[in-house]
Coordinates of C-alpha atoms in Angstrom, one line a residue:
Chain F
M1 CA 26.6 0.9 -14.1
N2 CA 23.3 0.9 -15.8
R3 CA 22.7 3.9 -18.1
D4 CA 19.0 3.3 -18.1
T5 CA 18.7 4.2 -14.5
P6 CA 15.0 4.5 -13.9
L7 CA 14.5 8.0 -12.5
N8 CA 12.0 9.3 -15.0
F9 CA 8.5 8.7 -16.0
D10 CA 9.3 6.1 -18.7
F11 CA 9.7 3.7 -15.8
V12 CA 6.3 4.4 -14.3
P13 CA 3.4 2.2 -15.5
Y14 CA 0.7 3.9 -17.5
W15 CA -1.9 5.4 -15.1
T16 CA -4.8 3.2 -16.1
I17 CA -2.9 0.0 -15.1
P18 CA -3.1 0.5 -11.3
F19 CA -6.3 2.5 -11.5
R20 CA -8.3 -0.3 -13.1
F21 CA -7.6 -2.5 -10.1
F22 CA -8.3 0.3 -7.6
L23 CA -11.6 1.1 -9.3
T24 CA -12.8 -2.5 -9.4
A25 CA -11.8 -3.4 -5.9
P26 CA -14.6 -1.4 -4.1
L27 CA -17.2 -2.9 -6.4
F28 CA -16.5 -6.4 -5.2
A29 CA -16.8 -5.3 -1.6
L30 CA -20.0 -3.5 -2.6
I31 CA -21.3 -6.8 -4.0
A32 CA -20.3 -8.5 -0.7
G33 CA -22.2 -5.8 1.2
M34 CA -25.3 -6.4 -1.1
A35 CA -25.0 -10.2 -0.5
L36 CA -25.0 -9.5 3.3
S37 CA -27.9 -7.2 3.0
V38 CA -30.0 -9.8 1.1
L39 CA -29.0 -12.5 3.6
G40 CA -29.8 -10.2 6.5
G41 CA -33.1 -9.2 4.9
M42 CA -34.1 -12.8 4.5
L43 CA -33.2 -13.5 8.1
L44 CA -35.3 -10.6 9.4
F45 CA -38.3 -10.8 7.1
G46 CA -39.0 -14.4 6.2
S47 CA -37.1 -17.6 5.7
D48 CA -35.6 -19.8 8.3
T49 CA -32.1 -18.8 7.3
A50 CA -29.4 -19.8 9.8
L51 CA -26.4 -17.4 9.4
W52 CA -22.9 -17.4 10.8
Q53 CA -23.0 -20.9 12.3
S54 CA -19.9 -22.3 10.7
R55 CA -16.9 -21.3 8.6
W56 CA -17.9 -24.0 6.1
F57 CA -21.2 -22.4 5.2
K58 CA -21.6 -21.0 1.7
E59 CA -22.3 -17.4 2.8
V60 CA -19.0 -17.3 4.7
I61 CA -16.9 -18.7 1.8
L62 CA -18.6 -16.4 -0.7
T63 CA -18.4 -13.1 1.2
L64 CA -14.9 -13.9 2.4
H65 CA -13.6 -14.5 -1.2
L66 CA -15.5 -11.5 -2.6
V67 CA -13.4 -9.4 -0.2
T68 CA -10.1 -11.4 -0.2
I69 CA -9.9 -11.9 -4.0
G70 CA -12.2 -9.2 -5.3
T71 CA -11.1 -6.4 -3.1
V72 CA -7.9 -7.2 -1.2
T73 CA -6.0 -9.0 -4.0
M74 CA -7.3 -6.5 -6.5
V75 CA -5.8 -3.6 -4.6
M76 CA -2.6 -5.5 -3.9
V77 CA -2.1 -6.4 -7.5
G78 CA -2.7 -2.8 -8.6
A79 CA -0.2 -1.6 -6.0
L80 CA 2.3 -4.2 -7.0
F81 CA 2.4 -3.0 -10.6
Q82 CA 3.3 0.5 -9.2
V83 CA 5.5 -0.4 -6.3
T84 CA 8.0 -2.6 -8.3
S85 CA 8.8 0.5 -10.4
V86 CA 9.3 2.8 -7.5
V87 CA 11.1 0.3 -5.2
G88 CA 13.0 -1.9 -7.6
G89 CA 13.3 0.5 -10.6
C90 CA 11.8 -2.2 -12.8
L91 CA 8.4 -2.6 -14.5
L92 CA 6.7 -5.9 -14.5
P93 CA 7.5 -7.4 -17.9
G94 CA 4.8 -7.9 -20.6
G95 CA 3.8 -4.3 -21.3
K96 CA 0.0 -3.7 -21.2
V97 CA -0.9 -7.3 -22.0
V98 CA 0.1 -8.7 -18.6
P99 CA -2.0 -6.2 -16.5
A100 CA -4.9 -6.7 -18.9
S101 CA -4.7 -10.5 -18.6
V102 CA -4.3 -10.5 -14.8
Y103 CA -7.2 -8.0 -14.5
G104 CA -9.4 -10.0 -16.9
C105 CA -8.7 -13.3 -15.2
L106 CA -9.2 -12.0 -11.7
T107 CA -12.4 -10.1 -12.4
L108 CA -14.0 -12.9 -14.4
G109 CA -12.6 -15.5 -12.0
V110 CA -14.2 -13.9 -8.9
M111 CA -17.5 -13.5 -10.7
L112 CA -17.6 -17.1 -11.8
F113 CA -16.5 -18.2 -8.4
S114 CA -19.5 -16.4 -6.8
I115 CA -22.0 -17.8 -9.3
A116 CA -20.5 -21.3 -8.8
M117 CA -20.8 -20.9 -5.0
L118 CA -24.4 -19.7 -5.1
N119 CA -25.6 -22.3 -7.6
D120 CA -23.2 -25.2 -6.9
I121 CA -22.3 -25.6 -10.6
A122 CA -19.3 -27.9 -10.8
W123 CA -17.9 -26.8 -14.2
L124 CA -18.0 -23.2 -13.0
F125 CA -15.8 -24.0 -10.1
A126 CA -13.3 -25.5 -12.5
A127 CA -13.6 -22.4 -14.8
A128 CA -13.1 -20.1 -11.9
A129 CA -10.2 -22.1 -10.6
C130 CA -8.5 -22.0 -14.1
L131 CA -9.0 -18.2 -14.4
L132 CA -7.9 -17.3 -10.9
V133 CA -4.9 -19.6 -11.0
L134 CA -3.9 -18.4 -14.5
G135 CA -4.2 -14.7 -13.6
L136 CA -2.4 -14.9 -10.3
M137 CA 0.3 -17.2 -11.7
I138 CA 1.1 -14.7 -14.5
L139 CA 1.3 -12.0 -11.8
A140 CA 3.5 -14.0 -9.5
V141 CA 5.9 -15.1 -12.3
C142 CA 6.1 -11.6 -13.8
G143 CA 6.5 -10.1 -10.3
L144 CA 9.3 -12.5 -9.4
L145 CA 11.0 -11.7 -12.7
A146 CA 10.7 -7.9 -12.1
V147 CA 12.1 -8.3 -8.5
S148 CA 15.0 -10.4 -9.8
R149 CA 15.9 -7.7 -12.3
A150 CA 15.8 -4.9 -9.8
H151 CA 18.7 -2.5 -9.8
R152 CA 19.6 -3.2 -6.2
S153 CA 18.6 -5.4 -3.3
S154 CA 16.5 -4.2 -0.4
P155 CA 14.5 -5.7 2.5
T156 CA 11.3 -4.5 0.7
L157 CA 12.2 -6.4 -2.4
M158 CA 13.1 -9.5 -0.3
A159 CA 9.6 -9.2 1.4
M160 CA 8.0 -8.8 -2.1
R161 CA 9.9 -11.9 -3.4
L162 CA 8.7 -14.0 -0.4
S163 CA 5.2 -12.7 -0.7
L164 CA 5.1 -13.7 -4.4
I165 CA 6.4 -17.2 -3.6
S166 CA 3.6 -17.4 -0.9
L167 CA 1.1 -16.3 -3.6
L168 CA 2.3 -19.2 -5.8
V169 CA 1.7 -21.7 -2.9
M170 CA -1.6 -20.1 -2.0
I171 CA -3.0 -20.2 -5.6
A172 CA -1.9 -23.8 -6.2
V173 CA -3.7 -24.9 -3.1
G174 CA -6.7 -22.5 -3.7
G175 CA -7.1 -23.9 -7.3
G176 CA -7.1 -27.4 -5.8
L177 CA -9.7 -26.4 -3.3
L178 CA -12.0 -25.0 -6.0
L179 CA -11.8 -28.3 -7.8
M180 CA -12.5 -30.1 -4.5
H181 CA -15.7 -28.0 -4.2
G182 CA -16.7 -28.7 -7.8
Y183 CA -15.8 -32.4 -8.0
P184 CA -15.6 -33.7 -4.5
E185 CA -16.4 -37.3 -5.6
I186 CA -13.4 -37.3 -8.0
V187 CA -10.8 -35.1 -6.2
G188 CA -11.9 -35.8 -2.7
F189 CA -12.1 -33.1 0.0
D190 CA -9.5 -32.7 2.7
R191 CA -10.3 -29.7 4.9
R192 CA -6.7 -29.5 6.1
W193 CA -5.8 -27.8 2.8
T194 CA -8.2 -24.9 3.7
D195 CA -6.0 -23.9 6.7
F196 CA -2.9 -24.3 4.6
H197 CA -4.4 -22.1 1.9
L198 CA -5.5 -19.5 4.5
L199 CA -2.1 -19.3 6.2
W200 CA -0.2 -18.9 2.9
G201 CA -2.7 -16.4 1.6
L202 CA -3.1 -14.2 4.6
A203 CA 0.2 -14.4 6.4
G204 CA 2.3 -15.0 3.3
W205 CA 0.9 -13.2 0.2
V206 CA -0.9 -10.4 2.0
G207 CA 1.1 -10.1 5.3
L208 CA 4.6 -10.1 3.8
L209 CA 3.7 -7.7 1.0
I210 CA 2.1 -5.2 3.4
M211 CA 5.2 -5.6 5.7
G212 CA 7.7 -5.0 2.8
V213 CA 5.8 -2.0 1.4
S214 CA 5.3 -0.5 4.8
F215 CA 9.1 -0.4 5.3
Q216 CA 9.1 2.2 2.5
V217 CA 5.8 4.0 2.8
I218 CA 5.5 4.6 6.6
P219 CA 8.7 6.7 6.9
M220 CA 8.0 8.3 3.5
F221 CA 4.4 9.4 3.9
H222 CA 4.3 10.1 7.6
V223 CA 7.9 11.3 8.3
T224 CA 8.7 8.8 10.9
P225 CA 12.1 7.4 11.7
S226 CA 13.0 4.5 9.4
F227 CA 12.5 0.9 10.5
N228 CA 15.7 -0.5 12.0
L229 CA 17.7 -2.0 9.2
N230 CA 18.2 -5.4 10.9
F231 CA 14.5 -5.5 11.7
Q232 CA 13.8 -4.9 8.0
R233 CA 16.2 -7.5 6.9
W234 CA 15.2 -10.3 9.2
T235 CA 11.5 -9.9 10.0
P236 CA 10.2 -11.0 6.5
V237 CA 12.7 -13.9 6.4
V238 CA 11.9 -15.1 9.9
T239 CA 8.2 -14.7 9.3
F240 CA 8.4 -16.7 6.0
L241 CA 10.4 -19.5 7.6
T242 CA 7.9 -19.6 10.5
L243 CA 5.1 -19.7 8.0
V244 CA 6.6 -22.7 6.3
A245 CA 7.0 -24.5 9.6
A246 CA 3.6 -23.5 11.0
S247 CA 1.7 -24.6 7.8
V248 CA 3.5 -27.9 7.5
I249 CA 3.2 -28.8 11.2
D250 CA -0.5 -27.7 11.3
F251 CA -1.2 -29.9 8.2
F252 CA 0.2 -33.0 9.7
Y253 CA -0.3 -32.5 13.5
A254 CA -3.4 -30.1 13.6
G255 CA -4.6 -29.5 17.1
G256 CA -1.4 -30.6 18.8
A257 CA 0.8 -28.5 21.1
V258 CA 3.6 -28.2 18.5
S259 CA 1.1 -26.9 16.0
S260 CA -0.2 -24.3 18.4
A261 CA 3.4 -23.3 19.3
A262 CA 4.3 -22.9 15.6
K263 CA 1.3 -20.8 14.9
G264 CA 1.9 -18.8 18.0
L265 CA 5.4 -18.0 16.7
L266 CA 4.0 -16.9 13.4
L267 CA 1.5 -14.6 15.3
A268 CA 4.4 -13.3 17.4
C269 CA 6.2 -12.2 14.2
F270 CA 3.3 -10.1 13.1
G271 CA 2.7 -8.9 16.7
V272 CA 6.3 -7.6 16.9
Y273 CA 5.9 -6.0 13.5
G274 CA 2.6 -4.4 14.6
I275 CA 4.2 -3.0 17.8
Q276 CA 7.1 -1.6 15.7
V277 CA 4.7 0.1 13.3
W278 CA 2.7 1.6 16.2
R279 CA 5.9 2.8 17.9
L280 CA 7.1 4.5 14.7
L281 CA 3.7 6.1 14.0
N282 CA 3.8 7.6 17.5
K283 CA 7.2 9.1 16.6
R284 CA 6.0 10.7 13.4
K285 CA 7.0 14.3 12.9
R286 CA 3.9 15.2 10.9
K287 CA 1.3 15.8 13.6
I288 CA -1.5 16.9 11.3
E289 CA -4.7 14.9 11.1
D290 CA -4.1 11.9 8.8
V291 CA -6.7 9.2 8.1
T292 CA -4.1 6.8 6.9
V293 CA -2.5 6.8 10.4
M294 CA -5.9 6.3 12.0
L295 CA -6.5 3.3 9.7
W296 CA -3.0 1.9 10.5
K297 CA -3.8 2.1 14.2
T298 CA -7.2 0.5 13.6
A299 CA -5.4 -2.3 11.9
I300 CA -2.9 -2.8 14.7
S301 CA -5.6 -2.7 17.4
S302 CA -7.5 -5.4 15.4
L303 CA -4.4 -7.4 15.1
M304 CA -3.9 -7.4 18.8
G305 CA -7.6 -8.3 19.3
F306 CA -7.1 -11.2 16.9
M307 CA -4.0 -12.4 18.7
V308 CA -5.8 -12.4 22.1
I309 CA -8.8 -14.4 20.7
Q310 CA -6.4 -16.8 18.9
V311 CA -4.5 -17.5 22.1
V312 CA -7.7 -18.0 24.0
L313 CA -8.9 -20.4 21.3
E314 CA -5.7 -22.3 21.0
C315 CA -5.4 -22.8 24.7
G316 CA -9.1 -23.6 25.1
W317 CA -9.4 -21.1 27.9
F318 CA -12.9 -20.1 29.2
G319 CA -14.4 -23.0 27.2
I320 CA -14.4 -20.8 24.1
V321 CA -13.9 -23.3 21.3
N322 CA -16.5 -22.7 18.7
E323 CA -17.1 -21.6 15.2
K324 CA -18.4 -18.2 16.2
A325 CA -15.1 -17.2 17.8
W326 CA -13.3 -18.5 14.7
L327 CA -15.6 -16.3 12.5
L328 CA -15.2 -13.3 14.7
N329 CA -11.5 -13.7 14.4
G330 CA -11.8 -13.9 10.6
V331 CA -13.6 -10.6 10.6
L332 CA -11.0 -9.0 12.8
L333 CA -8.1 -10.3 10.6
V334 CA -9.5 -9.7 7.1
F335 CA -11.6 -6.6 7.6
G336 CA -10.0 -5.1 10.8
V337 CA -6.4 -5.7 9.8
I338 CA -6.0 -6.1 6.1
V339 CA -8.8 -4.0 4.7
S340 CA -7.9 -1.2 7.1
V341 CA -4.3 -1.1 6.0
L342 CA -5.2 -1.3 2.3
G343 CA -7.9 1.4 2.8
G344 CA -5.3 3.6 4.4
M345 CA -2.7 3.0 1.8
L346 CA -5.2 3.9 -1.0
Q347 CA -5.7 7.3 0.7
K348 CA -2.1 8.0 -0.1
I349 CA -1.5 6.0 -3.3
I350 CA -4.5 7.4 -5.2
P351 CA -3.6 11.1 -4.9
F352 CA 0.1 10.3 -5.2
L353 CA -0.3 8.5 -8.5
S354 CA -2.8 11.0 -10.0
Y355 CA -0.6 13.9 -9.1
L356 CA 2.4 12.1 -10.6
H357 CA 0.7 11.5 -13.9
M358 CA -1.0 14.9 -14.1
Q359 CA 2.4 16.4 -13.7
R360 CA 3.6 14.2 -16.5
F361 CA 0.9 15.5 -18.8
C362 CA 2.2 19.1 -18.2
A363 CA 5.4 18.1 -20.0
G364 CA 7.6 20.3 -17.8
N365 CA 5.4 23.5 -18.2
F366 CA 5.7 25.1 -14.8
E367 CA 2.6 27.3 -15.3
A368 CA 0.5 24.2 -16.1
I369 CA 1.9 22.4 -13.1
K370 CA 1.0 25.3 -10.9
S371 CA -2.6 25.1 -12.1
L372 CA -2.9 21.4 -11.1
P373 CA -5.3 20.6 -8.2
H374 CA -3.4 20.1 -4.9
M375 CA -3.5 16.9 -2.9
R376 CA -6.5 17.9 -0.8
A377 CA -8.5 18.8 -3.8
I378 CA -7.7 15.5 -5.5
L379 CA -8.8 13.4 -2.6
Q380 CA -10.9 15.5 -0.4
I381 CA -10.2 15.3 3.3
K382 CA -13.9 15.3 4.2
H383 CA -14.4 12.2 2.0
S384 CA -11.5 10.4 3.7
R385 CA -13.0 11.2 7.1
Y386 CA -16.4 9.8 6.0
F387 CA -14.6 6.7 4.7
Y388 CA -12.8 6.2 8.0
R389 CA -16.0 6.5 10.0
L390 CA -17.9 4.2 7.7
H391 CA -15.0 1.7 7.9
L392 CA -15.2 1.7 11.7
S393 CA -19.0 1.3 11.6
S394 CA -18.7 -1.7 9.1
L395 CA -16.0 -3.3 11.3
L396 CA -18.1 -3.0 14.4
F397 CA -21.3 -4.3 12.7
L398 CA -19.5 -7.1 11.0
M399 CA -18.2 -8.3 14.4
L400 CA -21.6 -7.9 16.0
M401 CA -23.2 -9.7 13.1
I402 CA -21.3 -12.9 14.0
L403 CA -22.7 -12.9 17.5
V404 CA -26.1 -11.5 16.7
P405 CA -27.0 -12.5 13.1
E406 CA -30.0 -10.1 13.1
V407 CA -27.5 -7.3 12.6
T408 CA -26.4 -8.8 9.2
L409 CA -28.6 -6.4 7.2
V410 CA -27.1 -3.3 9.0
A411 CA -23.6 -4.6 8.5
G412 CA -24.3 -5.2 4.8
L413 CA -25.7 -1.7 4.3
S414 CA -22.7 -0.2 6.1
L415 CA -20.4 -2.1 3.8
C416 CA -22.4 -0.9 0.8
L417 CA -22.1 2.7 1.9
E418 CA -18.4 2.5 2.7
F419 CA -17.4 1.0 -0.6
S420 CA -19.8 3.1 -2.7
L421 CA -17.9 6.0 -1.2
L422 CA -14.5 4.5 -1.9
F423 CA -15.6 3.8 -5.5
Y424 CA -16.9 7.4 -5.9
M425 CA -13.6 8.8 -4.4
T426 CA -11.5 6.7 -6.8
A427 CA -13.7 7.3 -9.9
R428 CA -13.7 11.0 -9.2
V429 CA -9.9 11.1 -9.3
A430 CA -9.7 8.8 -12.3
V431 CA -12.0 11.2 -14.2
M432 CA -9.7 14.1 -13.1
V433 CA -6.6 12.3 -14.5
W434 CA -8.4 11.3 -17.7
K435 CA -9.5 14.9 -18.3
A436 CA -5.9 16.2 -17.6
E437 CA -4.6 13.7 -20.1
R438 CA -7.2 14.6 -22.7
N439 CA -6.5 18.4 -22.2
S440 CA -2.7 17.8 -22.5
L441 CA -3.2 15.9 -25.8
V442 CA -5.3 18.8 -27.2
V443 CA -2.7 21.4 -26.1
N444 CA 0.3 19.4 -27.3
V445 CA -1.2 18.6 -30.8
P446 CA 0.8 20.7 -33.3
Chain L
M1 CA 32.9 7.2 8.7
S2 CA 29.4 7.7 7.3
S3 CA 28.9 7.1 3.6
I4 CA 27.9 9.7 1.1
S5 CA 24.5 8.0 0.9
E6 CA 24.0 8.1 4.7
L7 CA 25.0 11.8 5.1
M8 CA 22.7 12.9 2.3
T9 CA 19.8 10.7 3.5
D10 CA 20.2 12.1 7.0
D11 CA 20.0 15.6 5.5
H12 CA 16.7 14.6 3.8
R13 CA 15.3 13.6 7.2
G14 CA 16.5 16.8 8.8
C15 CA 14.7 18.8 6.1
D16 CA 11.5 16.6 6.6
E17 CA 11.5 17.5 10.3
I18 CA 11.5 21.3 9.7
Y19 CA 8.9 20.8 7.0
A20 CA 6.7 18.9 9.5
S21 CA 7.0 21.6 12.1
A22 CA 6.0 24.3 9.5
E23 CA 3.0 22.2 8.4
E24 CA 1.8 21.7 12.0
A25 CA 2.0 25.4 12.7
I26 CA 0.0 26.2 9.5
A27 CA -2.6 23.6 10.4
E28 CA -3.0 25.3 13.8
G29 CA -3.5 28.6 12.2
K30 CA -0.2 30.0 13.5
F31 CA 0.7 31.7 10.2
D32 CA 3.6 33.9 11.5
E33 CA 5.3 30.9 13.1
G34 CA 4.5 28.8 10.2
L35 CA 6.0 31.3 7.7
S36 CA 9.2 31.5 9.7
L37 CA 9.5 27.7 9.9
W38 CA 8.7 27.5 6.3
M39 CA 11.4 29.9 5.3
N40 CA 13.8 27.9 7.5
F41 CA 12.8 24.8 5.5
C42 CA 13.3 26.5 2.2
A43 CA 16.7 27.8 3.2
R44 CA 17.8 24.3 4.4
I45 CA 16.6 22.5 1.3
E46 CA 18.1 25.1 -1.0
Q47 CA 21.5 24.3 0.7
H48 CA 20.9 20.6 0.0
F49 CA 20.0 21.3 -3.7
T50 CA 23.0 23.6 -4.1
L51 CA 25.4 21.0 -2.8
E52 CA 24.0 18.4 -5.2
E53 CA 23.8 20.7 -8.2
Q54 CA 27.2 22.4 -7.8
A55 CA 29.4 19.7 -6.2
L56 CA 28.0 16.1 -6.3
F57 CA 26.2 16.0 -9.6
P58 CA 29.0 17.6 -11.6
A59 CA 31.6 15.3 -10.0
F60 CA 29.4 12.3 -10.8
E61 CA 28.9 13.5 -14.4
E62 CA 32.6 14.0 -14.9
V63 CA 33.5 10.5 -13.6
T64 CA 30.8 8.6 -15.5
G65 CA 30.3 10.8 -18.5
M66 CA 26.5 10.6 -17.9
Q67 CA 25.4 14.2 -18.6
A68 CA 21.9 13.4 -19.5
G69 CA 21.4 10.6 -17.0
P70 CA 19.8 10.5 -13.6
T71 CA 21.3 13.8 -12.5
L72 CA 19.4 15.6 -15.3
V73 CA 16.1 14.2 -14.1
M74 CA 17.0 15.2 -10.5
R75 CA 17.9 18.8 -11.6
G76 CA 14.5 19.0 -13.4
E77 CA 12.7 17.9 -10.2
H78 CA 14.6 20.5 -8.1
L79 CA 13.3 23.2 -10.5
Q80 CA 9.8 21.9 -10.1
M81 CA 10.1 21.9 -6.3
R82 CA 11.4 25.4 -6.3
E83 CA 8.2 26.5 -8.1
M84 CA 6.1 24.6 -5.6
F85 CA 8.0 26.4 -2.7
K86 CA 6.9 29.8 -4.2
S87 CA 3.2 28.7 -4.4
I88 CA 3.2 27.5 -0.8
T89 CA 4.9 30.7 0.4
S90 CA 2.2 32.8 -1.3
A91 CA -0.6 30.6 0.3
I92 CA 0.9 31.0 3.8
D93 CA 1.3 34.8 3.1
A94 CA -2.4 34.9 2.2
K95 CA -3.2 32.9 5.4
D96 CA -5.1 30.4 3.2
T97 CA -5.0 27.2 5.4
D98 CA -6.6 24.8 3.0
E99 CA -4.6 26.0 0.0
A100 CA -1.3 26.0 1.9
L101 CA -1.9 22.5 3.5
G102 CA -3.1 21.1 0.1
Q103 CA 0.0 22.5 -1.7
C104 CA 2.2 21.2 1.2
E105 CA 0.8 17.7 0.8
S106 CA 1.5 17.8 -2.9
L107 CA 5.1 19.0 -2.2
M108 CA 5.5 16.3 0.4
I109 CA 4.4 13.5 -2.0
F110 CA 6.6 14.9 -4.7
M111 CA 9.6 15.5 -2.5
Q112 CA 9.4 12.0 -0.9
Q113 CA 9.2 10.4 -4.3
H114 CA 12.2 12.4 -5.3
N115 CA 14.1 11.5 -2.1
M116 CA 13.3 7.9 -2.7
K117 CA 14.8 7.9 -6.1
E118 CA 17.9 9.6 -4.8
E119 CA 18.3 7.4 -1.8
Q120 CA 17.7 4.1 -3.6
V121 CA 19.3 4.7 -7.0
L122 CA 21.4 7.9 -7.2
Y123 CA 23.2 8.0 -3.9
P124 CA 24.3 4.4 -4.0
M125 CA 25.8 5.3 -7.5
L126 CA 27.6 8.2 -5.9
N127 CA 29.0 5.9 -3.2
D128 CA 30.3 3.7 -6.0
T129 CA 31.8 6.4 -8.2
L130 CA 33.0 9.3 -6.1
P131 CA 36.1 9.4 -3.8
K132 CA 34.6 8.7 -0.4
E133 CA 36.9 10.7 2.0
D134 CA 37.0 13.9 -0.2
T135 CA 33.3 13.8 -0.9
V136 CA 32.2 13.2 2.6
Y137 CA 34.4 16.1 3.7
K138 CA 32.7 18.4 1.1
I139 CA 29.3 17.3 2.3
S140 CA 30.0 17.8 5.9
E141 CA 31.4 21.3 5.2
A142 CA 28.5 22.3 3.0
L143 CA 25.8 21.1 5.3
V144 CA 27.3 22.5 8.5
A145 CA 27.9 25.9 6.9

């Protein structure tokens, strides 16, 4: 039996570690919103810009990666540093150096990637590739080490392990794709790797991590029944195996019936998972208004919409086989499903973490603990409500934007408003925790 | 036969259900009903804490010799939650919906984090160290009573 059983604060990462990721994430979505606003403005008031014609256009690749790396991955990395300690009882190795390195590589990597994309500067693609691959590689290796050292096994840890393996595959291919963009004449450009990268990034790294963490947080935060144990054990494993099969088959036999069937199976795994989450949320005991639940339901509805469009596309029904439908589905998956879930989780994780650390600063003094702001004062319910409404508005305008490009300016502004608010909400809490720490240091100085 | 871990985890869920009903009543402004449900919750969770502090933790400490280990941390958190119960009771008494719901949310987060530590780390350790039949009997007796 391990005498260092991690039940105390020594096994919780220092508060600035997750917070730096959570604070930076909205800023990249804000930049994406600004980019959309500029593009939309150009379309409305001047140039002959043609927007949202193909997934291969610069504006699509740029805004997609600002959100997927700058926002989605940033939040997930911050959460991973925290979750491994809570779920596995183990901190990621490397002290403060690892989070600082991962953060630095990710932030600088996304910025260089954006500049490279806008200006077509070959060496910047290579520099961005090096930084992003290095940062995420450090994260994946340290994450896998932490999971392997966990004090017990659990389906959540298994899903985290599979997600981190997917991350390794995704970054290896992603780094290669950046080099293909920078040096196509040397490396060549094979578009099949893009779908491979997408599948491992979205279904593997993001999908499996969300799945694993949800096994813990949905029953915990919403007082729902637990996920069935066999469901927890098998869904991540089956999803991962299906992902391996679907990505390989799609790479070699793209467009064939076998490829469609394999991708259909992968979709079915997430469909069953989505239905299960919806079912549990409907059985929740806490009936009070909860923005996180609304965001989960938005995500599952978007997932179902995505699945319907994907089936129509794969089967070629109604003659809908075009880039617009593909882009519409991209918005539904990335913004409707993934950003909704992460936005919802942040509504719980941010007050949870800040309260946890502010309690720590009280050093067991009950009077001081009593004077701490409560959860609804930390993250105000009215702010969460505004965030949810803005998120729905951004989702609707982003979808509309694909069909009617003239809406791009409005979609961009909505995105700017949504993520400015999220940044304000997070920064407000960070200042609160920082002040609590500073006051505790003053009080505790002999 | 259920394990120690399963029985104690089930009791956490039972407490959560009463908590959720109390919270719902407060949110709807039904303070009398909310207070009554809240007191039910406090009594039920006190029963759970007492079982842990007076039977399970001492037995675990005796077998393992770990006096200052995880059980010490859990006892500290029980004390902290008892203080939070008092604040919430005062807020319900004062019919202050925002304060009561805000405090409830803080407790919920704290309690779930505490439960997670027990369910994932401490209870599996109890399963491994304490005599199953005897302990399961003690738990069933204490929680039924």
